[in-house]
Amino acid sequence: MGSNVPHIPVLLAEVITGLQVRPGGLYVDGTVGAGGHAIGILEASAPDGRLLGLDVDPQAIQISRRRLDHFGERVILVRASYVSMETQLDVLGLGHADGVLLDLGLSSMQLETPERGFSFQETGPLDMRFDPDATRKAAELVNTLPEDELADLIYQYGEEPRSRRIARAIVAARPIRTTTELAEIVSQVVRRHKIHPATQTFQALRVTVNEELKRLREGLSAAIEALEPGGRLAVISYHSLEDRIVKRFFARESQDCICPPEALICECGHQATVEIVTRKPVRPSSREVTRNPRSRSARLRIAAKLDVGGED
Ligand SMILES: C[S@@+](CC[C@H](N)C(=O)[O-])C[C@H]1O[C@@H](n2cnc3c(N)ncnc32)[C@H](O)[C@@H]1O
């Protein structure tokens, strides 16, 4: 965790503009991490905007507490999942939010701490938990899943076309203890040019360990519930599985009827809850990618909550 800036926030200006951050507003940063976006939101909402920051990782809460300390009572930090944001707002008596941010994926601090087991560059245990109190580590998946289940997982959550070959090599090499051991085993059976051969396998394990896609679906619904009408939800995703979920959620929630196309009359009774603000995802500029290579796969989507039933 050596550097002075623990994590560079991605698409910061675009998030602040997209959330329409203003003085007096109430914002939820559901993935507060090192507090980079939170600092931007608090500065843009000065002098009296407030922010509730959530993270499941106690180290992230500790770091952001230190970095956000000077904002005093304008900030509340809670170690909790963004899935519970409505409950957190309720318990704290804060009411509904004017903006919610979900910046998915992992932080540089997590990636650069070998003991957390996220990196294939440095040796560490096969852990990969965002929440260190969660019970299942990557080692359990790697060393105990049947070969076909492991292959399915790597294919589905890593979008890795060589999943069967990788699963076979993993099973043959068990028990596997460290991140670099696993990366080496994958590298022996897969060749890649632009990315490390183990990138997609590591992604699949991390997504599974943290149930990231399930949490994301739940978090998107929770965010809509937590918002004031007119309030905005901004989501930054880092791979196509996440982005597809956000895109489909926004598409579905922006429609009044979601009956199958062959239905003659609407039977679903679904009412649109959001309006899509970004038809196409916002991508980082080449300047940002040069300054912060980790931003290269980022896609930002924004939606505004509608005033459903507000005209009655
Ligand atoms: C990309 S980092 C956020 C960085 C942050 N925006 C910043 O500028 O420093 C993502 C964070 O989300 C956290 N996280 C992952 N799943 C979570 C969940 N279900 N609820 C809350 N936080 C979560 C991770 O622990 C990590 O700290």
Short mmCIF file of C-alpha atoms and ligand atoms in Angstrom, two decimals:
data_model
loop_
_atom_site.label_atom_id
_atom_site.label_comp_id
_atom_site.label_asym_id
_atom_site.label_seq_id
_atom_site.Cartn_x
_atom_site.Cartn_y
_atom_site.Cartn_z
CA MET A 1 0.00 0.00 0.00
CA GLY A 2 3.08 2.14 -0.46
CA SER A 3 1.99 5.13 -2.58
CA ASN A 4 0.63 8.41 -1.22
CA VAL A 5 -2.51 8.24 -3.34
CA PRO A 6 -4.00 4.86 -2.42
CA HIS A 7 -6.39 4.65 -5.39
CA ILE A 8 -7.03 7.07 -8.25
CA PRO A 9 -10.78 7.62 -8.74
CA VAL A 10 -11.96 6.76 -12.25
CA LEU A 11 -14.09 9.15 -14.38
CA LEU A 12 -14.26 11.51 -11.41
CA ALA A 13 -15.39 14.67 -13.25
CA GLU A 14 -17.95 12.66 -15.25
CA VAL A 15 -19.38 11.16 -12.05
CA ILE A 16 -19.71 14.57 -10.35
CA THR A 17 -21.41 16.09 -13.39
CA GLY A 18 -23.57 13.00 -14.00
CA LEU A 19 -24.81 12.92 -10.41
CA GLN A 20 -25.58 16.66 -10.61
CA VAL A 21 -23.84 17.12 -7.27
CA ARG A 22 -24.98 20.32 -5.54
CA PRO A 23 -24.66 22.01 -2.15
CA GLY A 24 -27.10 20.64 0.40
CA GLY A 25 -27.49 17.29 -1.41
CA LEU A 26 -27.32 13.86 0.21
CA TYR A 27 -25.17 11.26 -1.58
CA VAL A 28 -24.44 7.59 -1.05
CA ASP A 29 -21.07 6.24 -2.14
CA GLY A 30 -21.86 2.53 -1.99
CA THR A 31 -18.25 1.48 -2.67
CA VAL A 32 -16.29 4.17 -0.85
CA GLY A 33 -12.88 2.41 -1.13
CA ALA A 34 -10.14 4.97 -0.51
CA GLY A 35 -12.65 7.81 -0.67
CA GLY A 36 -11.48 9.34 -3.97
CA HIS A 37 -14.95 9.83 -5.43
CA ALA A 38 -16.28 10.70 -1.98
CA ILE A 39 -13.80 13.59 -1.69
CA GLY A 40 -14.93 14.89 -5.10
CA ILE A 41 -18.60 14.66 -4.13
CA LEU A 42 -18.03 16.38 -0.78
CA GLU A 43 -16.03 19.20 -2.39
CA ALA A 44 -18.65 19.72 -5.10
CA SER A 45 -21.50 19.73 -2.55
CA ALA A 46 -19.79 22.14 -0.11
CA PRO A 47 -20.55 23.74 2.26
CA ASP A 48 -23.36 21.51 3.51
CA GLY A 49 -23.77 18.45 1.25
CA ARG A 50 -23.59 15.13 3.08
CA LEU A 51 -22.27 11.71 2.15
CA LEU A 52 -22.90 8.21 3.44
CA GLY A 53 -19.96 5.99 2.47
CA LEU A 54 -20.27 2.19 2.56
CA ASP A 55 -17.74 -0.58 2.04
CA VAL A 56 -17.56 -4.21 3.15
CA ASP A 57 -13.78 -3.99 3.56
CA PRO A 58 -12.76 -2.68 7.02
CA GLN A 59 -9.40 -1.49 5.63
CA ALA A 60 -11.20 0.66 3.05
CA ILE A 61 -13.34 2.18 5.81
CA GLN A 62 -10.21 2.87 7.87
CA ILE A 63 -8.41 4.57 4.97
CA SER A 64 -11.39 6.63 3.83
CA ARG A 65 -12.09 7.65 7.46
CA ARG A 66 -8.59 9.09 7.64
CA ARG A 67 -8.86 10.82 4.24
CA LEU A 68 -12.36 12.23 4.83
CA ASP A 69 -11.84 13.25 8.45
CA HIS A 70 -11.63 16.98 7.66
CA PHE A 71 -15.19 17.00 6.26
CA GLY A 72 -16.40 16.40 9.84
CA GLU A 73 -20.10 15.73 10.31
CA ARG A 74 -20.82 15.94 6.60
CA VAL A 75 -19.61 12.33 6.27
CA ILE A 76 -20.81 9.07 7.76
CA LEU A 77 -18.90 5.88 7.01
CA VAL A 78 -20.33 2.45 7.69
CA ARG A 79 -18.84 -0.98 7.08
CA ALA A 80 -21.73 -2.55 5.21
CA SER A 81 -22.72 -3.82 1.79
CA TYR A 82 -24.28 -1.39 -0.66
CA VAL A 83 -27.14 -3.88 -0.87
CA SER A 84 -28.22 -2.57 2.56
CA MET A 85 -28.06 1.15 1.66
CA GLU A 86 -31.77 1.76 2.24
CA THR A 87 -31.59 0.26 5.74
CA GLN A 88 -28.48 2.28 6.51
CA LEU A 89 -30.14 5.53 5.40
CA ASP A 90 -33.20 4.62 7.45
CA VAL A 91 -31.34 3.70 10.63
CA LEU A 92 -29.35 6.94 10.43
CA GLY A 93 -32.54 8.94 9.80
CA LEU A 94 -31.11 10.45 6.60
CA GLY A 95 -34.12 9.96 4.31
CA HIS A 96 -33.74 9.55 0.56
CA ALA A 97 -30.56 10.32 -1.39
CA ASP A 98 -30.04 12.77 -4.26
CA GLY A 99 -27.37 10.57 -5.80
CA VAL A 100 -25.91 7.08 -5.48
CA LEU A 101 -22.55 5.91 -6.82
CA LEU A 102 -21.45 2.30 -7.32
CA ASP A 103 -17.83 2.03 -8.46
CA LEU A 104 -17.51 -1.72 -8.95
CA GLY A 105 -14.49 -3.97 -8.93
CA LEU A 106 -11.56 -3.76 -6.58
CA SER A 107 -9.36 -0.93 -5.36
CA SER A 108 -5.65 -0.50 -6.00
CA MET A 109 -5.01 -1.05 -2.27
CA GLN A 110 -6.70 -4.44 -2.44
CA LEU A 111 -4.88 -5.41 -5.63
CA GLU A 112 -1.52 -4.28 -4.29
CA THR A 113 -1.76 -6.07 -0.93
CA PRO A 114 -0.45 -9.59 -1.72
CA GLU A 115 -2.00 -11.10 1.44
CA ARG A 116 -5.46 -10.32 0.06
CA GLY A 117 -4.80 -12.75 -2.80
CA PHE A 118 -6.20 -10.64 -5.69
CA SER A 119 -2.98 -10.30 -7.68
CA PHE A 120 -1.34 -12.83 -9.95
CA GLN A 121 1.83 -10.71 -9.99
CA GLU A 122 2.75 -11.20 -6.35
CA THR A 123 2.62 -14.29 -4.18
CA GLY A 124 -0.21 -14.47 -1.68
CA PRO A 125 -2.82 -16.88 -0.35
CA LEU A 126 -5.80 -17.72 -2.61
CA ASP A 127 -8.19 -15.47 -0.72
CA MET A 128 -9.88 -12.73 -2.87
CA ARG A 129 -12.55 -11.75 -0.32
CA PHE A 130 -13.60 -8.10 -0.20
CA ASP A 131 -15.13 -8.80 3.19
CA PRO A 132 -12.54 -10.62 5.35
CA ASP A 133 -15.36 -12.06 7.49
CA ALA A 134 -16.97 -13.85 4.55
CA THR A 135 -16.53 -17.60 4.85
CA ARG A 136 -15.52 -18.73 1.35
CA LYS A 137 -12.05 -18.03 -0.05
CA ALA A 138 -10.83 -18.68 -3.60
CA ALA A 139 -8.72 -21.60 -2.28
CA GLU A 140 -11.89 -23.54 -1.52
CA LEU A 141 -13.11 -23.21 -5.12
CA VAL A 142 -9.72 -23.97 -6.63
CA ASN A 143 -9.02 -27.02 -4.48
CA THR A 144 -12.42 -28.65 -3.97
CA LEU A 145 -14.79 -27.96 -6.89
CA PRO A 146 -15.33 -30.83 -9.35
CA GLU A 147 -13.54 -30.19 -12.66
CA ASP A 148 -16.69 -29.53 -14.70
CA GLU A 149 -18.05 -27.05 -12.14
CA LEU A 150 -14.73 -25.25 -12.05
CA ALA A 151 -14.68 -25.07 -15.86
CA ASP A 152 -18.25 -23.71 -15.94
CA LEU A 153 -17.38 -21.07 -13.37
CA ILE A 154 -14.28 -19.92 -15.28
CA TYR A 155 -16.27 -19.82 -18.52
CA GLN A 156 -19.31 -18.05 -17.09
CA TYR A 157 -17.68 -15.50 -14.78
CA GLY A 158 -14.36 -15.08 -16.56
CA GLU A 159 -15.66 -15.35 -20.14
CA GLU A 160 -12.61 -17.57 -20.66
CA PRO A 161 -12.88 -19.71 -23.82
CA ARG A 162 -10.15 -22.09 -22.60
CA SER A 163 -11.99 -22.86 -19.35
CA ARG A 164 -12.04 -26.68 -19.76
CA ARG A 165 -8.32 -26.87 -20.40
CA ILE A 166 -7.60 -24.57 -17.42
CA ALA A 167 -9.88 -26.56 -15.07
CA ARG A 168 -8.18 -29.80 -16.09
CA ALA A 169 -4.73 -28.33 -15.35
CA ILE A 170 -5.89 -26.95 -11.98
CA VAL A 171 -7.36 -30.27 -10.88
CA ALA A 172 -4.18 -32.10 -11.91
CA ALA A 173 -2.02 -29.70 -9.87
CA ARG A 174 -4.05 -29.71 -6.64
CA PRO A 175 -3.54 -28.67 -3.92
CA ILE A 176 -2.68 -25.14 -5.11
CA ARG A 177 -1.69 -22.78 -2.31
CA THR A 178 -0.74 -19.41 -3.78
CA THR A 179 -1.79 -16.85 -6.39
CA THR A 180 1.45 -17.13 -8.35
CA GLU A 181 1.28 -20.95 -8.34
CA LEU A 182 -2.21 -20.71 -9.86
CA ALA A 183 -1.14 -18.04 -12.37
CA GLU A 184 1.77 -20.26 -13.46
CA ILE A 185 -0.49 -23.29 -13.95
CA VAL A 186 -2.90 -21.25 -16.10
CA SER A 187 -0.02 -19.71 -18.07
CA GLN A 188 1.23 -23.17 -18.99
CA VAL A 189 -2.02 -24.03 -20.81
CA VAL A 190 -3.16 -20.63 -22.18
CA ARG A 191 -1.37 -18.04 -24.33
CA ARG A 192 -2.55 -14.42 -24.45
CA HIS A 193 -1.01 -11.37 -26.08
CA LYS A 194 -2.56 -8.28 -24.57
CA ILE A 195 -3.41 -9.49 -21.06
CA HIS A 196 -1.89 -11.91 -18.57
CA PRO A 197 -3.17 -15.44 -19.34
CA ALA A 198 -4.61 -15.75 -15.80
CA THR A 199 -6.59 -12.48 -15.89
CA GLN A 200 -9.94 -14.06 -16.75
CA THR A 201 -9.50 -17.03 -14.40
CA PHE A 202 -8.73 -14.65 -11.53
CA GLN A 203 -11.75 -12.51 -12.45
CA ALA A 204 -14.01 -15.58 -12.40
CA LEU A 205 -12.79 -16.66 -8.96
CA ARG A 206 -13.12 -13.14 -7.50
CA VAL A 207 -16.61 -12.63 -8.91
CA THR A 208 -17.70 -15.99 -7.46
CA VAL A 209 -16.06 -15.57 -4.04
CA ASN A 210 -17.76 -12.20 -3.55
CA GLU A 211 -21.03 -13.10 -5.35
CA GLU A 212 -20.46 -9.88 -7.25
CA LEU A 213 -23.14 -10.22 -9.93
CA LYS A 214 -25.87 -11.17 -7.46
CA ARG A 215 -24.89 -8.25 -5.21
CA LEU A 216 -24.88 -5.91 -8.19
CA ARG A 217 -28.46 -6.86 -9.19
CA GLU A 218 -29.60 -6.40 -5.59
CA GLY A 219 -27.62 -3.16 -5.27
CA LEU A 220 -29.17 -1.60 -8.37
CA SER A 221 -32.68 -2.21 -7.03
CA ALA A 222 -31.65 -0.96 -3.59
CA ALA A 223 -30.22 2.21 -5.14
CA ILE A 224 -33.46 3.03 -6.96
CA GLU A 225 -35.40 2.56 -3.73
CA ALA A 226 -32.90 4.76 -1.85
CA LEU A 227 -33.18 7.69 -4.29
CA GLU A 228 -35.45 10.73 -4.20
CA PRO A 229 -37.45 11.22 -7.42
CA GLY A 230 -35.08 13.07 -9.76
CA GLY A 231 -32.09 11.61 -7.92
CA ARG A 232 -29.39 9.96 -9.98
CA LEU A 233 -27.64 6.61 -9.96
CA ALA A 234 -24.13 6.34 -11.44
CA VAL A 235 -22.51 2.93 -11.94
CA ILE A 236 -18.94 2.33 -13.10
CA SER A 237 -18.30 -1.22 -14.29
CA TYR A 238 -15.01 -2.80 -15.37
CA HIS A 239 -15.98 -5.85 -17.43
CA SER A 240 -18.74 -6.83 -19.79
CA LEU A 241 -20.60 -9.10 -17.33
CA GLU A 242 -21.13 -6.17 -14.97
CA ASP A 243 -21.90 -3.68 -17.71
CA ARG A 244 -24.48 -6.00 -19.28
CA ILE A 245 -26.33 -6.26 -15.96
CA VAL A 246 -26.39 -2.48 -15.54
CA LYS A 247 -27.45 -1.90 -19.15
CA ARG A 248 -30.29 -4.44 -18.96
CA PHE A 249 -31.44 -3.20 -15.57
CA PHE A 250 -31.64 0.39 -16.85
CA ALA A 251 -33.38 -0.73 -20.06
CA ARG A 252 -35.99 -2.74 -18.16
CA GLU A 253 -36.56 -0.12 -15.48
CA SER A 254 -37.03 2.63 -18.06
CA GLN A 255 -39.98 0.82 -19.70
CA ASP A 256 -43.62 0.95 -18.69
CA CYS A 257 -44.40 -2.50 -20.03
CA ILE A 258 -42.04 -5.47 -20.04
CA CYS A 259 -44.47 -8.06 -21.46
CA PRO A 260 -43.09 -10.34 -24.21
CA PRO A 261 -43.39 -8.72 -27.69
CA GLU A 262 -46.13 -11.19 -28.74
CA ALA A 263 -48.48 -10.06 -25.92
CA LEU A 264 -51.46 -8.15 -27.35
CA ILE A 265 -52.29 -6.30 -24.18
CA CYS A 266 -50.09 -5.50 -21.22
CA GLU A 267 -50.38 -7.97 -18.37
CA CYS A 268 -47.26 -7.14 -16.42
CA GLY A 269 -48.37 -3.85 -14.90
CA HIS A 270 -44.73 -2.77 -14.81
CA GLN A 271 -44.12 0.95 -14.47
CA ALA A 272 -40.91 2.68 -15.45
CA THR A 273 -38.87 3.79 -12.43
CA VAL A 274 -35.95 5.47 -14.20
CA GLU A 275 -35.02 7.53 -17.21
CA ILE A 276 -31.71 6.63 -18.85
CA VAL A 277 -29.32 9.61 -18.87
CA THR A 278 -26.42 7.99 -20.76
CA ARG A 279 -27.64 6.15 -23.88
CA LYS A 280 -24.08 4.98 -24.49
CA PRO A 281 -21.67 4.28 -21.64
CA VAL A 282 -19.20 7.05 -20.83
CA ARG A 283 -15.59 5.90 -21.35
CA PRO A 284 -12.39 7.44 -19.97
CA SER A 285 -10.45 9.74 -22.29
CA SER A 286 -7.12 8.55 -23.67
CA ARG A 287 -5.52 11.12 -21.36
CA GLU A 288 -7.12 9.50 -18.32
CA VAL A 289 -6.08 6.01 -19.47
CA THR A 290 -2.48 7.18 -19.87
CA ARG A 291 -2.51 8.73 -16.40
CA ASN A 292 -4.35 5.81 -14.81
CA PRO A 293 -4.11 2.60 -16.88
CA ARG A 294 -6.56 0.86 -14.50
CA SER A 295 -9.32 3.09 -15.88
CA ARG A 296 -9.05 1.60 -19.38
CA SER A 297 -11.95 -0.84 -19.12
CA ALA A 298 -14.28 1.51 -17.19
CA ARG A 299 -17.80 2.22 -18.41
CA LEU A 300 -20.06 4.69 -16.63
CA ARG A 301 -23.85 4.52 -16.93
CA ILE A 302 -26.25 6.97 -15.32
CA ALA A 303 -30.02 6.89 -14.75
CA ALA A 304 -32.41 9.32 -13.06
CA LYS A 305 -35.23 8.13 -10.81
CA LEU A 306 -38.70 9.00 -12.06
CA ASP A 307 -41.47 10.38 -9.90
CA VAL A 308 -43.58 7.20 -10.13
CA GLY A 309 -47.21 7.82 -9.22
CA GLY A 310 -46.32 11.33 -8.14
CA GLU A 311 -49.21 12.96 -10.06
CA ASP A 312 -52.03 11.21 -8.17
C1 LIG B 1 -13.11 0.31 -7.17
S1 LIG B 1 -13.15 0.33 -5.43
C2 LIG B 1 -13.85 1.89 -5.06
C3 LIG B 1 -12.87 3.02 -5.12
C4 LIG B 1 -13.44 4.36 -4.72
N1 LIG B 1 -14.46 4.80 -5.63
C5 LIG B 1 -12.35 5.40 -4.60
O1 LIG B 1 -12.41 6.41 -5.34
O2 LIG B 1 -11.44 5.23 -3.79
C6 LIG B 1 -14.47 -0.76 -5.06
C7 LIG B 1 -14.74 -0.96 -3.58
O3 LIG B 1 -16.01 -1.61 -3.46
C8 LIG B 1 -15.96 -2.44 -2.31
N2 LIG B 1 -17.06 -3.40 -2.42
C9 LIG B 1 -17.15 -4.52 -3.16
N3 LIG B 1 -18.35 -5.11 -3.02
C10 LIG B 1 -19.05 -4.33 -2.16
C11 LIG B 1 -20.37 -4.40 -1.62
N4 LIG B 1 -21.21 -5.39 -1.92
N5 LIG B 1 -20.76 -3.41 -0.77
C12 LIG B 1 -19.92 -2.39 -0.45
N6 LIG B 1 -18.67 -2.29 -0.92
C13 LIG B 1 -18.24 -3.23 -1.77
C14 LIG B 1 -14.57 -3.02 -2.34
O4 LIG B 1 -14.19 -3.48 -1.06
C15 LIG B 1 -13.74 -1.81 -2.83
O5 LIG B 1 -13.21 -1.10 -1.74
#
